[in-house]
Amino acid sequence: MTTSSAPGKVYLFGEHAVVYGEPAVPCAIERRARVTVERREDERLRVRANDLTLDGFTVTWGGETDTRPDVDVPAPLVEAATGYIDGAIAQALDAAGEPAAGFDVTVESDIPLGAGLGSSAAVVVAGIDAATRELGAELSSEELADRAYQVEYDVQDGQASRADTFCSAMGGAVRVQGEDCRRLGEVPTLPFVVGYDGNTGDTGELVAGVRELKHTYGFAADAVESIGDLVRAGEAALRDGDVEELGRLMDFNHGLLSALGVSARSLDTMVWAAREADALGAKLTGAGGGGCIVALDRTEQTHTALEYTPGCTDAFRAELDTEGVRVE
Ligand code: MEV
């Protein structure tokens, strides 16, 4: 039996624009998905997901915890994979050069699903790592990130950047631009606070909405390019350790994302609550439409203010997690 875990992430800057080749800076946070994989005698895949439900073979968010059905699917899965879990298992089989094998898989995650915190990427990264090890092989973090990206790409019909999967595999703060992914060196302490509205945005729909806007209006395309410029300015601020400038740029980034139509009233309310509580900056994180905001909290005030903000169902501190995927 092998258990691996991988972290979720927040976008310091650059979501959506990264889909069009602009750079983005996601940061891993200390909230993890844990996947336990045990080889079976037969060639079946049985998945148990605590705190998650399974829609077909795709993990989706659910409320109850007791009524999850286990799912049996026949292996081999390489051709048949349509979801995050079977996709991860298929990648592990391929990496280990095994034509078929069966597994019991248990997923536990403390990352809200579909909320902009990279939960599916964390499950896929941890799943590939655990299953590959269970088969007696081991992958570099780079290959793991690459294989996890293939799974996200397939499940999300090509609407995925490498940001979530690379960040989850490597940990820390990373820079992603197209296929060029690297970990950033020294970064200042980033006192993240996350506010969650309990909702999920539909990433595919939101990405398609931005594409349409960009196609219709030249100035929407300019907004996407401006996010790229802002990310480059943010990288300089990270190098200089200028946390106040990072906050200002986060505010600017939120404004541009709002202009692109991907914010929501609940997200704007949390962003303004954070700003009024003296956060250095605040923005939505991820695809938007609902889900999470991230703020830089210089005092405890932002955290407390978010806890009392109508529509905020959860607020938590989220330290940068310098460790990516790991065996538990
Ligand atoms: C979703 O978490 C972030 C987007 O930029 C899409 C992606 O990068 O795959 C909207």
XYZ file of C-alpha atoms and ligand atoms in Angstrom:
338
model
C 0.000 0.000 0.000
C 1.395 3.423 -0.929
C 0.126 6.866 0.062
C 1.286 10.055 -1.619
C 0.085 13.587 -1.067
C 0.304 16.766 -3.122
C -0.577 20.385 -2.314
C -3.247 22.674 -3.681
C -2.339 26.180 -4.824
C -3.433 29.777 -5.114
C -2.673 32.000 -8.068
C -0.632 34.972 -6.907
C -1.074 36.242 -10.489
C -1.947 35.243 -14.008
C -4.920 32.815 -14.215
C -6.827 32.921 -17.511
C -4.061 34.906 -19.257
C -1.823 31.825 -18.857
C -4.171 29.989 -21.256
C -2.980 32.435 -23.995
C 0.732 32.038 -23.364
C 1.181 34.792 -20.778
C 3.143 33.930 -17.639
C 1.450 33.024 -14.344
C 2.728 32.602 -10.794
C 0.861 29.982 -8.761
C 1.993 29.185 -5.211
C 1.528 25.841 -3.444
C -0.356 26.053 -0.136
C -0.422 23.810 2.909
C -3.681 22.069 2.001
C -3.212 18.602 0.544
C -4.881 15.779 -1.307
C -3.796 12.306 -0.153
C -4.186 9.279 -2.389
C -3.639 5.730 -1.141
C -3.163 3.010 -3.725
C -3.034 -0.745 -3.068
C -2.519 -3.298 -5.788
C -5.292 -5.864 -6.183
C -5.084 -9.504 -7.200
C -7.490 -8.884 -10.080
C -7.467 -6.158 -12.713
C -10.215 -3.966 -11.337
C -10.091 -0.416 -10.078
C -12.038 0.334 -6.925
C -12.156 3.971 -5.876
C -13.234 5.302 -2.514
C -13.241 9.055 -2.143
C -13.886 10.508 1.310
C -15.457 13.964 1.142
C -15.777 13.605 -2.615
C -18.266 11.954 -4.876
C -17.547 10.222 -8.130
C -19.374 11.235 -11.249
C -18.544 8.409 -13.626
C -14.842 8.206 -13.004
C -14.483 11.941 -12.543
C -14.132 13.282 -9.028
C -16.641 16.034 -8.356
C -17.589 17.937 -5.260
C -20.240 16.464 -2.985
C -21.658 17.231 0.420
C -22.413 13.945 2.215
C -19.669 11.587 3.262
C -21.452 8.307 4.029
C -23.243 7.399 0.866
C -20.376 7.201 -1.598
C -20.603 4.192 -3.812
C -17.372 2.435 -4.604
C -16.761 2.199 -8.299
C -15.449 -0.859 -10.052
C -14.094 -0.398 -13.518
C -12.208 -2.906 -15.578
C -8.522 -2.383 -16.239
C -6.603 -1.789 -18.467
C -7.666 1.795 -18.536
C -5.271 3.597 -20.810
C -7.755 3.897 -23.669
C -10.831 4.134 -21.479
C -9.719 6.815 -19.024
C -12.201 9.669 -18.872
C -11.658 11.077 -15.397
C -9.012 12.216 -12.962
C -8.606 8.973 -11.022
C -8.628 6.467 -13.848
C -6.546 8.931 -15.882
C -3.931 8.981 -13.101
C -3.937 5.184 -12.880
C -3.609 4.914 -16.658
C -0.560 7.220 -16.585
C 1.030 5.154 -13.807
C 0.526 1.914 -15.757
C 2.062 3.527 -18.813
C 5.013 4.949 -16.829
C 5.721 1.591 -15.186
C 5.364 -0.286 -18.485
C 2.568 -2.489 -17.078
C -0.182 -3.400 -19.530
C -2.765 -3.938 -16.762
C -3.128 -4.008 -13.000
C -5.959 -3.510 -10.532
C -5.959 -1.151 -7.550
C -7.936 -0.046 -4.540
C -7.687 3.742 -4.464
C -8.667 5.982 -1.559
C -8.775 9.747 -2.011
C -8.833 12.150 0.923
C -8.564 15.839 0.339
C -8.719 18.959 2.443
C -8.752 21.182 -0.641
C -12.246 22.409 -1.606
C -13.049 21.028 -5.060
C -13.615 23.301 -8.054
C -12.918 26.350 -5.920
C -9.760 27.619 -7.617
C -7.311 25.831 -5.328
C -6.070 23.189 -7.765
C -7.792 20.244 -6.065
C -8.063 18.041 -9.160
C -4.394 18.624 -10.021
C -3.361 17.652 -6.486
C -5.420 14.436 -6.649
C -3.968 13.529 -10.037
C -0.354 14.280 -9.048
C -0.649 12.313 -5.785
C -2.507 9.492 -7.574
C 0.112 9.040 -10.295
C 2.915 9.144 -7.724
C 1.309 6.595 -5.395
C 0.282 4.185 -8.186
C 3.669 4.366 -9.908
C 5.454 3.608 -6.645
C 3.027 0.787 -5.907
C 4.121 -0.719 -9.231
C 7.765 -0.462 -8.169
C 8.704 2.511 -10.352
C 9.447 6.141 -9.522
C 9.062 9.324 -11.564
C 10.913 12.628 -11.375
C 8.731 15.570 -10.267
C 8.998 16.966 -13.813
C 7.711 13.772 -15.444
C 4.994 13.512 -12.822
C 3.906 17.090 -13.585
C 3.917 16.345 -17.290
C 1.815 13.187 -16.957
C -0.616 14.916 -14.573
C -0.999 17.717 -17.116
C -1.927 15.150 -19.794
C -4.709 13.865 -17.525
C -6.074 17.374 -16.826
C -5.806 18.241 -20.510
C -7.834 15.183 -21.524
C -10.476 15.486 -18.802
C -10.907 19.242 -19.387
C -11.088 18.923 -23.199
C -7.854 20.739 -23.810
C -8.750 23.716 -21.585
C -5.901 23.380 -19.121
C -2.576 25.108 -18.596
C 0.354 23.409 -16.898
C 0.109 25.756 -13.913
C -1.873 23.661 -11.414
C -0.170 20.339 -12.071
C 3.375 21.758 -12.173
C 2.841 23.753 -8.976
C 1.344 20.760 -7.164
C 4.199 18.464 -8.199
C 7.021 20.929 -7.375
C 5.634 22.937 -4.428
C 6.715 26.518 -3.612
C 6.152 29.454 -5.947
C 6.458 28.609 -9.630
C 6.406 30.424 -12.942
C 4.524 28.893 -15.841
C 4.438 30.198 -19.387
C 3.251 27.746 -22.018
C 5.497 24.709 -21.739
C 8.172 26.636 -19.870
C 7.670 25.803 -16.196
C 10.135 26.487 -13.400
C 10.291 26.872 -9.689
C 11.124 30.353 -8.386
C 14.016 30.655 -5.950
C 13.841 32.696 -2.770
C 10.479 34.359 -2.253
C 9.436 36.552 0.676
C 7.038 35.273 3.346
C 3.581 35.458 1.798
C 0.880 35.645 4.503
C -1.981 34.230 2.425
C -5.538 34.137 3.687
C -8.150 32.317 1.631
C -11.877 33.102 1.657
C -14.257 30.515 0.210
C -17.882 31.162 -0.802
C -18.831 27.459 -0.905
C -19.481 27.597 -4.657
C -17.729 26.165 -7.684
C -17.120 27.857 -11.001
C -17.257 25.947 -14.267
C -13.679 26.296 -15.538
C -14.520 25.253 -19.118
C -17.360 27.774 -19.372
C -15.314 30.577 -17.811
C -12.337 29.941 -20.086
C -14.688 29.866 -23.097
C -16.269 33.169 -21.946
C -12.883 34.897 -21.850
C -12.012 33.451 -25.272
C -15.260 34.857 -26.702
C -14.718 38.285 -25.142
C -11.144 38.378 -26.407
C -12.358 37.459 -29.871
C -15.092 40.116 -29.861
C -13.233 43.042 -28.327
C -9.661 44.064 -29.004
C -9.559 45.747 -25.611
C -10.375 42.412 -23.922
C -7.314 40.975 -25.663
C -5.392 44.007 -24.332
C -6.618 43.147 -20.816
C -5.189 39.631 -21.187
C -1.846 41.101 -22.321
C -1.940 43.569 -19.421
C -2.226 40.629 -17.025
C 0.991 39.289 -18.598
C 2.729 42.663 -18.015
C 1.434 42.702 -14.459
C 2.840 39.206 -13.828
C 6.275 40.348 -15.043
C 6.082 43.301 -12.637
C 5.030 40.847 -9.910
C 8.068 38.673 -10.567
C 10.316 41.698 -10.012
C 8.458 42.480 -6.766
C 8.924 38.871 -5.641
C 12.677 39.076 -6.338
C 12.883 42.372 -4.402
C 10.807 40.974 -1.520
C 8.420 43.918 -1.964
C 5.243 42.490 -0.420
C 3.381 45.825 -0.541
C 3.885 46.023 -4.295
C 2.706 42.405 -4.607
C -0.519 43.429 -2.837
C -1.085 46.383 -5.182
C -0.556 44.117 -8.192
C -3.009 41.546 -6.796
C -5.656 44.283 -6.597
C -4.901 45.271 -10.180
C -5.066 41.628 -11.289
C -8.507 41.238 -9.697
C -9.717 44.336 -11.555
C -8.592 42.920 -14.892
C -10.183 39.533 -14.147
C -13.438 41.320 -13.250
C -13.273 43.179 -16.553
C -12.957 39.810 -18.279
C -16.204 38.717 -16.621
C -14.902 35.951 -14.367
C -15.543 37.462 -10.936
C -18.785 37.063 -8.989
C -20.597 39.169 -6.419
C -19.539 36.802 -3.609
C -15.899 37.000 -4.726
C -16.011 40.804 -5.014
C -17.623 41.019 -1.550
C -14.812 38.948 -0.014
C -12.149 40.921 -1.912
C -13.549 44.210 -0.580
C -13.920 42.826 2.955
C -10.244 41.861 2.854
C -9.160 45.258 1.529
C -11.225 47.110 4.130
C -9.596 44.939 6.799
C -6.214 46.294 5.699
C -5.063 43.420 3.508
C -2.111 44.363 1.317
C -4.083 43.125 -1.690
C -6.801 40.644 -2.632
C -7.995 38.862 -5.760
C -9.995 35.866 -6.902
C -7.917 32.750 -7.496
C -8.434 30.190 -10.241
C -11.116 30.224 -12.890
C -13.519 32.409 -10.848
C -17.307 32.474 -11.117
C -17.411 31.401 -7.459
C -14.953 29.658 -5.183
C -12.038 31.355 -3.468
C -10.259 34.638 -3.094
C -6.723 35.031 -1.806
C -5.523 38.017 0.212
C -2.182 39.070 1.637
C -2.849 39.619 5.327
C -0.378 41.822 7.151
C -2.258 41.399 10.441
C -4.848 38.903 11.707
C -7.566 41.376 10.686
C -8.230 40.056 7.186
C -8.759 36.519 8.421
C -11.186 37.694 11.105
C -13.015 40.031 8.718
C -13.518 37.238 6.180
C -14.908 34.956 8.881
C -17.658 37.530 9.448
C -18.256 38.383 5.797
C -21.726 37.347 4.539
C -21.344 34.693 1.871
C -17.910 33.553 3.072
C -18.394 29.950 4.247
C -14.763 29.314 5.208
C -11.706 31.468 5.784
C -8.289 30.043 6.505
C -4.624 30.940 6.599
C -2.653 29.194 3.896
C 1.129 29.249 4.279
C 3.256 28.663 1.201
C 4.046 24.935 1.015
C 7.618 24.554 -0.166
C 7.179 20.808 -0.572
C 5.430 19.394 -3.631
C 4.348 15.778 -3.993
C 5.635 13.450 -1.266
C 5.227 9.895 -0.016
C 3.361 9.822 3.267
C -8.024 27.519 -13.557
O -7.579 27.072 -12.273
C -7.022 28.475 -14.126
C -7.244 28.855 -15.571
O -6.175 29.742 -15.935
C -7.248 27.657 -16.484
C -5.889 26.968 -16.553
O -4.850 27.621 -16.351
O -5.868 25.772 -16.855
C -8.542 29.621 -15.746
